[in-house]
């Protein structure tokens, strides 16, 4: 089970995350390595790298492929082949992503599992680490990542307020100087030939690479005297959370991951729920987000639609036949067609997703037509006075040809969907195989099962049946000559 099959959209995104505190040059060095990997594949004709977004230690590389007719491998095949090379880069966390099919964010990954708690972030981080350790034992889950990181390097600067007051330096002056010299500050603008430029004050790159560079910054004190910050502040290195996220107004950590080719999202979520039941302590709960959340909601919604479709068709048939037995006999063809549809999905490598479920709902209306033809014509023959078995045999024989003709038309019409290629083929194939498998096997079983069940469940008499009784001739003298 999955939300939707991944389509070949001609694009692969390689996301790269360097260690917290990495410089732009560090991240760019690995982005260049990702570009080199892409140049080894002739299917890519354009490669674009975006470094430092949304953070200095993060970036992405986009690979664009040539047209479908100019390549033999899909983006899914290319991404799976590149997975080992990209994820094996030392020093960064990198993995390829193929864009989702239903319009989700480009960076969205199939598995999006949220752990919630009111406990401290330190305990939450330890719990998430246990989850990641268990996930590492599952080969179907690839490149897991978590948004809770408590090891971002930072500098804690403490101002000696008494000494600063003696020298006539305000704390705000110290903060402003550090902000300007290390972070940069736009102080003015100037124009040249109708173009406007920002004037930014900042220390040169080689003068702001180590914590000791802070000591070389000077501020003005009493009587405009230049005072080094080394005499006013103390600098201490420490770590802190990169970000503290909440989900449902509770502290949370989100685990994301890619999935192996033969590992579905439904299997992954089942594994995560089972692992969470073993690892999580009281006070911890789980939730889904992104593609995983949409997958769960779509499963429930389409299940309700499927049941409503069955009930609606049954009630309409009951009103038409003025009976609850005849619609029940007709509806027996539905599970028979479902067997063929699911077998076709299994043999073709498909899955139960939004598209295949739409095909299953469509199949309910298509397959019941066969039962309607047999049951309705049998009732008409019984109304004319035929016995049940004779009417059933005659109706089944006479309606076999139109049943096979309509089935052939539907199956042949759906074969182009099942064998589709090009843009969006992965989704169209799901609907095509459901109709082909469901109509083929469903029809084969329906022509045997529906007559059999009709003979067992149908009423012994049909309202309005004409019964003819042969009347004897009155006795009298025989004509002459006889």
Coordinates of C-alpha atoms in Angstrom, one line a residue:
X1 CA 0.0 0.0 0.0
X2 CA 1.1 3.5 -0.8
X3 CA -0.4 6.9 -1.5
X4 CA 0.5 7.0 -5.2
X5 CA 3.2 5.4 -7.4
X6 CA 6.2 7.6 -8.1
X7 CA 6.1 9.0 -11.6
X8 CA 9.0 9.8 -13.9
X9 CA 9.0 13.6 -13.8
X10 CA 12.4 14.0 -15.4
X11 CA 14.0 15.4 -12.2
X12 CA 16.1 14.1 -9.3
X13 CA 16.9 16.2 -6.3
X14 CA 20.0 15.4 -4.2
X15 CA 19.7 16.9 -0.7
X16 CA 23.0 17.5 1.2
X17 CA 23.3 18.4 4.9
X18 CA 26.7 19.2 6.3
X19 CA 27.5 19.1 10.0
X20 CA 26.1 22.0 12.0
X21 CA 28.6 24.9 11.9
X22 CA 30.0 24.0 8.6
X23 CA 31.1 26.8 6.3
X24 CA 29.7 27.6 2.9
X25 CA 33.0 26.4 1.3
X26 CA 32.6 23.1 3.1
X27 CA 29.1 22.6 1.8
X28 CA 30.0 23.7 -1.7
X29 CA 32.9 21.2 -1.9
X30 CA 30.4 18.3 -1.5
X31 CA 28.0 19.9 -3.9
X32 CA 30.7 19.8 -6.5
X33 CA 31.2 16.1 -5.7
X34 CA 27.5 15.5 -6.3
X35 CA 27.8 17.4 -9.7
X36 CA 30.6 15.0 -10.7
X37 CA 28.4 12.0 -9.9
X38 CA 25.7 13.4 -12.1
X39 CA 28.0 13.9 -15.0
X40 CA 28.7 10.2 -15.1
X41 CA 25.1 9.6 -16.3
X42 CA 24.4 10.5 -20.0
X43 CA 20.7 10.8 -19.1
X44 CA 21.3 14.1 -17.3
X45 CA 21.8 17.2 -19.6
X46 CA 21.4 19.9 -16.9
X47 CA 22.7 20.0 -13.3
X48 CA 21.9 22.9 -11.0
X49 CA 23.3 23.4 -7.5
X50 CA 21.8 25.6 -4.8
X51 CA 24.1 26.0 -1.7
X52 CA 23.4 27.7 1.6
X53 CA 19.6 27.4 1.5
X54 CA 17.8 27.3 3.9
X55 CA 21.0 27.2 6.0
X56 CA 24.7 27.5 5.3
X57 CA 25.2 23.8 6.1
X58 CA 22.5 22.7 3.7
X59 CA 22.1 22.6 -0.1
X60 CA 20.6 20.7 -3.0
X61 CA 21.6 19.6 -6.4
X62 CA 19.0 19.2 -9.1
X63 CA 19.5 16.8 -12.0
X64 CA 17.4 17.3 -15.1
X65 CA 17.1 14.4 -17.6
X66 CA 16.7 14.4 -21.4
X67 CA 13.3 13.6 -22.9
X68 CA 11.7 10.1 -22.4
X69 CA 12.4 9.0 -26.0
X70 CA 16.1 9.8 -25.7
X71 CA 16.8 7.6 -22.6
X72 CA 16.2 4.0 -21.6
X73 CA 16.2 4.4 -17.8
X74 CA 13.6 6.1 -15.7
X75 CA 14.4 8.6 -13.0
X76 CA 13.5 6.0 -10.4
X77 CA 16.1 3.6 -11.8
X78 CA 18.7 6.4 -11.9
X79 CA 17.9 7.5 -8.3
X80 CA 18.2 3.9 -7.0
X81 CA 21.5 3.5 -8.8
X82 CA 22.8 6.8 -7.5
X83 CA 21.7 6.1 -3.9
X84 CA 24.8 4.1 -2.9
X85 CA 27.2 6.6 -4.4
X86 CA 25.5 9.7 -2.9
X87 CA 24.9 8.3 0.6
X88 CA 28.5 7.0 0.8
X89 CA 30.0 10.5 0.7
X90 CA 31.9 11.0 4.0
X91 CA 31.3 14.1 6.0
X92 CA 27.8 14.9 4.9
X93 CA 24.3 13.4 5.0
X94 CA 23.2 13.2 1.3
X95 CA 20.5 11.2 -0.5
X96 CA 18.5 11.5 -3.8
X97 CA 14.8 12.3 -3.8
X98 CA 12.4 11.9 -6.7
X99 CA 9.5 14.4 -6.7
X100 CA 6.2 13.1 -5.2
X101 CA 3.4 12.6 -7.7
X102 CA 0.5 14.5 -6.1
X103 CA 1.9 17.9 -5.8
X104 CA 3.6 17.6 -2.4
X105 CA 6.8 19.6 -1.6
X106 CA 9.8 18.7 -3.7
X107 CA 11.8 17.7 -0.7
X108 CA 9.0 15.6 0.8
X109 CA 10.0 12.0 1.6
X110 CA 7.6 9.1 1.8
X111 CA 8.2 8.2 5.4
X112 CA 7.3 11.1 7.7
X113 CA 6.9 9.9 11.3
X114 CA 6.5 12.3 14.2
X115 CA 7.2 11.5 17.9
X116 CA 5.5 13.8 20.4
X117 CA 6.0 14.3 24.1
X118 CA 5.9 16.7 27.0
X119 CA 9.3 15.5 28.2
X120 CA 12.6 17.4 27.8
X121 CA 14.3 17.7 24.4
X122 CA 17.3 15.8 25.8
X123 CA 15.2 12.8 26.7
X124 CA 13.3 13.1 23.4
X125 CA 16.6 13.1 21.5
X126 CA 17.7 9.9 23.3
X127 CA 14.4 8.2 22.4
X128 CA 14.7 9.2 18.8
X129 CA 18.2 7.8 18.8
X130 CA 16.8 4.4 19.9
X131 CA 14.2 4.6 17.1
X132 CA 17.0 5.3 14.5
X133 CA 19.0 2.3 15.8
X134 CA 16.0 0.0 15.2
X135 CA 15.3 1.5 11.8
X136 CA 19.0 0.9 10.8
X137 CA 18.2 -2.9 11.1
X138 CA 15.5 -2.6 8.4
X139 CA 17.0 -2.7 4.9
X140 CA 13.7 -1.3 3.5
X141 CA 14.2 2.1 5.1
X142 CA 16.9 4.2 3.4
X143 CA 18.8 7.3 4.6
X144 CA 16.7 8.1 7.7
X145 CA 17.0 11.7 9.0
X146 CA 15.6 13.6 12.0
X147 CA 15.0 17.3 12.4
X148 CA 16.0 17.4 16.2
X149 CA 19.6 18.2 16.6
X150 CA 21.0 19.4 19.9
X151 CA 24.7 19.7 18.8
X152 CA 24.8 23.0 16.9
X153 CA 28.1 24.8 17.8
X154 CA 27.8 28.2 19.3
X155 CA 29.8 30.8 21.2
X156 CA 28.5 32.1 24.5
X157 CA 29.9 35.6 25.1
X158 CA 29.7 36.9 28.7
X159 CA 30.3 40.7 29.2
X160 CA 32.0 41.8 32.4
X161 CA 29.5 44.6 33.2
X162 CA 31.5 46.1 36.0
X163 CA 34.6 46.5 33.9
X164 CA 32.6 47.7 31.0
X165 CA 31.0 50.4 33.2
X166 CA 34.4 51.5 34.5
X167 CA 35.7 52.0 30.9
X168 CA 32.5 53.7 29.8
X169 CA 31.4 51.0 27.4
X170 CA 27.7 50.0 27.3
X171 CA 26.6 46.4 26.8
X172 CA 24.7 47.4 23.7
X173 CA 27.9 48.8 22.2
X174 CA 29.6 45.5 22.6
X175 CA 26.7 43.6 21.1
X176 CA 26.5 46.0 18.2
X177 CA 30.2 45.8 17.5
X178 CA 30.1 41.9 17.4
X179 CA 27.0 41.9 15.2
X180 CA 28.5 44.4 12.7
X181 CA 32.0 42.9 12.5
X182 CA 31.1 39.3 12.4
X183 CA 27.6 39.2 10.9
X184 CA 27.7 42.4 8.7
X185 CA 25.5 45.4 8.7
X186 CA 24.2 47.5 5.8
X187 CA 25.1 51.1 6.8
X188 CA 24.1 53.1 3.6
X189 CA 23.5 52.9 -0.1
X190 CA 25.0 54.6 -3.1
X191 CA 24.1 54.9 -6.8
X192 CA 26.2 54.5 -9.9
X193 CA 24.8 54.7 -13.4
X194 CA 21.2 54.1 -12.3
X195 CA 22.2 51.1 -10.2
X196 CA 22.0 51.1 -6.4
X197 CA 24.5 49.3 -4.2
X198 CA 24.4 48.4 -0.5
X199 CA 27.4 49.4 1.7
X200 CA 28.0 46.5 4.1
X201 CA 30.5 46.8 7.0
X202 CA 32.0 43.5 8.0
X203 CA 35.4 42.0 8.9
X204 CA 37.2 40.2 6.1
X205 CA 36.6 36.4 5.9
X206 CA 40.1 35.5 7.2
X207 CA 39.4 37.7 10.3
X208 CA 36.3 35.9 11.5
X209 CA 37.0 32.2 11.3
X210 CA 38.0 31.4 14.9
X211 CA 36.7 32.4 18.3
X212 CA 40.0 34.2 19.0
X213 CA 39.1 36.7 16.3
X214 CA 36.6 38.2 18.6
X215 CA 39.4 39.4 20.9
X216 CA 40.8 41.5 18.0
X217 CA 37.6 43.7 17.8
X218 CA 37.8 47.1 19.4
X219 CA 35.1 49.4 20.8
X220 CA 35.3 53.0 21.9
X221 CA 35.0 53.8 25.5
X222 CA 35.3 56.9 27.6
X223 CA 37.1 59.8 25.8
X224 CA 36.9 57.8 22.5
X225 CA 39.6 55.4 23.7
X226 CA 39.8 52.1 21.8
X227 CA 39.3 49.1 24.0
X228 CA 39.8 45.5 22.9
X229 CA 36.9 43.1 23.6
X230 CA 39.4 40.7 25.1
X231 CA 39.4 42.9 28.2
X232 CA 35.6 43.1 28.4
X233 CA 34.2 39.7 27.4
X234 CA 34.8 36.0 28.0
X235 CA 34.1 33.6 25.1
X236 CA 33.1 30.0 25.7
X237 CA 32.3 27.3 23.1
X238 CA 29.2 25.2 23.6
X239 CA 26.4 23.5 21.7
X240 CA 22.7 24.2 21.4
X241 CA 19.6 22.9 19.5
X242 CA 19.5 23.9 15.9
X243 CA 15.7 24.3 16.2
X244 CA 13.0 23.2 18.7
X245 CA 9.9 22.0 16.8
X246 CA 6.4 21.5 18.1
X247 CA 3.6 19.4 16.5
X248 CA 0.1 19.6 17.9
X249 CA 1.4 22.1 20.6
X250 CA 3.7 19.4 22.0
X251 CA 7.5 19.0 21.7
X252 CA 8.2 16.8 18.7
X253 CA 10.9 15.2 16.5
X254 CA 10.2 14.2 12.9
X255 CA 11.9 11.2 11.4
X256 CA 12.0 11.1 7.5
X257 CA 13.3 8.5 5.2
X258 CA 13.3 7.0 1.7
X259 CA 12.1 3.5 1.0
X260 CA 13.6 0.6 -0.9
X261 CA 12.1 -0.2 -4.3
X262 CA 10.2 -3.3 -3.1
X263 CA 9.3 -1.8 0.3
X264 CA 5.9 0.0 0.4
X265 CA 4.8 2.9 2.6
X266 CA 2.2 0.7 4.3
X267 CA 4.9 -1.8 5.4
X268 CA 7.1 1.0 6.6
X269 CA 4.4 2.6 8.7
X270 CA 3.5 -0.8 10.2
X271 CA 7.1 -1.3 11.1
X272 CA 7.4 2.1 12.7
X273 CA 4.3 1.6 14.8
X274 CA 5.6 -1.8 16.0
X275 CA 9.0 -0.3 16.8
X276 CA 7.4 2.7 18.6
X277 CA 5.4 0.3 20.7
X278 CA 8.6 -1.3 21.9
X279 CA 10.8 1.8 22.3
X280 CA 8.6 4.7 23.4
X281 CA 8.0 5.2 27.1
X282 CA 4.7 6.4 28.7
X283 CA 4.0 10.0 27.8
X284 CA 5.2 9.6 24.2
X285 CA 2.8 9.5 21.3
X286 CA 3.2 9.2 17.5
X287 CA 1.7 11.1 14.6
X288 CA 2.1 11.2 10.8
X289 CA 2.9 14.2 8.6
X290 CA 3.4 14.9 4.9
X291 CA 2.9 12.0 2.5
X292 CA 2.5 9.5 5.3
X293 CA -0.4 11.5 6.8
X294 CA -2.1 11.9 3.4
X295 CA -1.7 8.2 2.8
X296 CA -3.5 7.3 6.0
X297 CA -6.3 9.8 5.4
X298 CA -6.8 8.6 1.8
X299 CA -7.0 5.0 2.9
X300 CA -9.9 5.7 5.3
X301 CA -11.7 8.0 2.9
X302 CA -11.6 5.7 -0.1
X303 CA -12.6 2.8 2.0
X304 CA -15.8 4.6 3.0
X305 CA -16.4 5.5 -0.6
X306 CA -16.0 1.9 -1.7
X307 CA -18.6 0.7 0.9
X308 CA -21.0 3.5 0.0
X309 CA -20.7 2.5 -3.7
X310 CA -21.7 -1.1 -2.8
X311 CA -24.6 0.0 -0.7
X312 CA -25.9 2.5 -3.3
X313 CA -25.7 0.0 -6.1
X314 CA -27.5 -2.7 -4.0
X315 CA -30.3 -0.3 -3.1
X316 CA -30.8 0.8 -6.7
X317 CA -30.9 -2.9 -7.8
X318 CA -33.3 -3.8 -5.0
X319 CA -35.7 -1.0 -6.1
X320 CA -35.5 -2.2 -9.8
X321 CA -36.0 -5.9 -9.1
X322 CA -38.3 -5.3 -6.1
X323 CA -36.3 -7.9 -4.3
X324 CA -33.3 -8.2 -1.9
X325 CA -32.3 -11.7 -3.2
X326 CA -31.7 -10.8 -6.8
X327 CA -29.4 -7.8 -6.0
X328 CA -27.5 -10.0 -3.6
X329 CA -26.9 -12.6 -6.3
X330 CA -25.8 -9.9 -8.7
X331 CA -23.4 -8.4 -6.1
X332 CA -21.6 -11.7 -5.7
X333 CA -19.7 -10.9 -8.9
X334 CA -18.0 -8.0 -7.1
X335 CA -15.6 -10.0 -4.9
X336 CA -14.9 -12.3 -7.8
X337 CA -13.7 -9.3 -9.9
X338 CA -11.6 -8.0 -6.9
X339 CA -9.7 -11.2 -6.9
X340 CA -8.7 -10.7 -10.6
X341 CA -7.8 -7.0 -10.0
X342 CA -5.6 -7.7 -7.0
X343 CA -3.8 -10.6 -8.8
X344 CA -3.2 -8.3 -11.8
X345 CA -1.7 -5.7 -9.5
X346 CA 0.5 -8.2 -7.8
X347 CA 1.8 -9.8 -11.0
X348 CA 2.4 -6.4 -12.6
X349 CA 4.3 -5.0 -9.6
X350 CA 1.6 -2.5 -8.7
X351 CA 0.2 -1.5 -5.3
X352 CA -3.0 -0.4 -3.6
X353 CA -3.0 3.3 -4.0
X354 CA -5.3 6.2 -4.9
X355 CA -5.3 5.3 -8.6
X356 CA -5.9 1.5 -8.1
X357 CA -8.6 2.2 -5.6
X358 CA -10.4 4.4 -8.1
X359 CA -10.1 1.6 -10.5
X360 CA -11.6 -0.8 -8.0
X361 CA -14.6 1.5 -7.4
X362 CA -15.1 1.8 -11.1
X363 CA -15.0 -2.0 -11.4
X364 CA -17.9 -2.4 -9.1
X365 CA -20.2 -0.8 -11.6
X366 CA -18.7 -2.6 -14.6
X367 CA -18.9 -6.1 -13.3
X368 CA -22.4 -6.0 -11.9
X369 CA -23.7 -5.5 -15.4
X370 CA -23.0 -9.2 -16.2
X371 CA -25.1 -10.4 -13.3
X372 CA -27.9 -8.0 -14.2
X373 CA -28.1 -9.4 -17.7
X374 CA -28.4 -13.0 -16.5
X375 CA -30.8 -12.4 -13.6
X376 CA -33.1 -10.0 -15.5
X377 CA -33.5 -12.2 -18.5
X378 CA -34.0 -15.3 -16.3
X379 CA -36.8 -13.5 -14.5
X380 CA -38.5 -12.6 -17.8
X381 CA -38.4 -16.2 -19.0
X382 CA -39.9 -17.4 -15.7
X383 CA -42.6 -14.8 -16.0
X384 CA -43.4 -16.5 -19.4
X385 CA -43.9 -19.8 -17.6
X386 CA -40.5 -21.6 -17.9
X387 CA -39.2 -23.5 -14.9
X388 CA -36.3 -22.0 -13.0
X389 CA -33.6 -24.3 -14.3
X390 CA -34.8 -24.1 -17.9
X391 CA -35.1 -20.3 -17.7
X392 CA -31.6 -20.1 -16.1
X393 CA -29.9 -22.2 -18.7
X394 CA -31.6 -20.4 -21.6
X395 CA -30.8 -17.0 -20.1
X396 CA -27.2 -17.8 -19.4
X397 CA -26.7 -19.2 -22.9
X398 CA -28.4 -16.3 -24.7
X399 CA -26.7 -13.6 -22.6
X400 CA -23.2 -15.1 -22.9
X401 CA -22.4 -13.4 -26.1
X402 CA -23.2 -9.8 -25.0
X403 CA -21.4 -10.4 -21.8
X404 CA -18.2 -11.5 -23.6
X405 CA -18.5 -8.7 -26.1
X406 CA -18.8 -6.0 -23.4
X407 CA -16.0 -7.6 -21.4
X408 CA -13.8 -7.7 -24.5
X409 CA -14.5 -4.1 -25.3
X410 CA -13.6 -3.0 -21.8
X411 CA -10.4 -5.1 -21.5
X412 CA -9.1 -4.1 -25.0
X413 CA -9.9 -0.5 -24.2
X414 CA -7.9 -0.7 -20.9
X415 CA -4.9 -2.5 -22.3
X416 CA -3.4 0.9 -23.6
X417 CA -3.6 2.1 -20.0
X418 CA -2.0 -1.0 -18.6
X419 CA 0.9 -0.8 -21.1
X420 CA 1.3 3.0 -21.0
X421 CA 4.6 4.7 -21.3
X422 CA 5.8 8.3 -21.0
X423 CA 4.6 11.0 -18.6
X424 CA 2.4 9.8 -15.9
X425 CA 2.5 6.2 -17.1
X426 CA 3.1 4.8 -13.6
X427 CA -0.3 6.1 -12.4
X428 CA -2.3 5.1 -15.5
X429 CA -0.9 1.6 -15.4
X430 CA -2.5 1.0 -12.0
X431 CA -6.0 1.8 -13.3
X432 CA -5.5 -0.2 -16.5
X433 CA -4.3 -3.4 -14.7
X434 CA -7.2 -3.2 -12.3
X435 CA -9.8 -3.1 -15.1
X436 CA -8.0 -5.7 -17.2
X437 CA -7.6 -8.2 -14.4
X438 CA -10.9 -7.6 -12.7
X439 CA -13.0 -7.8 -15.9
X440 CA -11.2 -10.8 -17.2
X441 CA -11.2 -13.1 -14.2
X442 CA -14.5 -11.6 -12.9
X443 CA -16.3 -12.4 -16.1
X444 CA -15.0 -15.9 -16.2
X445 CA -16.2 -16.6 -12.7
X446 CA -19.4 -14.6 -12.9
X447 CA -20.9 -16.7 -15.8
X448 CA -20.6 -19.8 -13.5
X449 CA -21.2 -18.4 -10.0
X450 CA -24.1 -16.1 -10.6
X451 CA -26.4 -18.8 -12.2
X452 CA -25.4 -21.3 -9.5
X453 CA -26.2 -18.9 -6.7
X454 CA -29.4 -17.8 -8.4
X455 CA -30.6 -21.4 -8.5
X456 CA -29.9 -21.7 -4.8
X457 CA -31.2 -18.4 -3.5
X458 CA -33.8 -17.2 -5.9
X459 CA -37.5 -17.2 -5.1
X460 CA -39.5 -20.2 -6.2
X461 CA -42.1 -18.1 -7.9
X462 CA -41.8 -14.8 -9.8
X463 CA -44.5 -12.2 -9.4
X464 CA -46.6 -11.9 -12.6
X465 CA -45.7 -15.3 -14.0
X466 CA -48.3 -16.7 -16.4
X467 CA -49.3 -20.2 -15.6
X468 CA -51.1 -22.1 -18.5
X469 CA -53.4 -25.0 -17.6
X470 CA -54.5 -27.5 -20.4
X471 CA -58.3 -27.9 -20.3
X472 CA -59.9 -31.2 -21.2
X473 CA -62.4 -31.4 -24.1
X474 CA -66.1 -32.1 -23.0
X475 CA -67.1 -35.7 -23.6
X476 CA -69.6 -36.2 -26.4
X477 CA -70.5 -38.5 -29.3
X478 CA -67.7 -39.2 -31.8
X479 CA -68.2 -37.8 -35.3
X480 CA -69.3 -40.1 -37.9
X481 CA -66.6 -41.9 -39.8
X482 CA -64.4 -42.3 -36.8

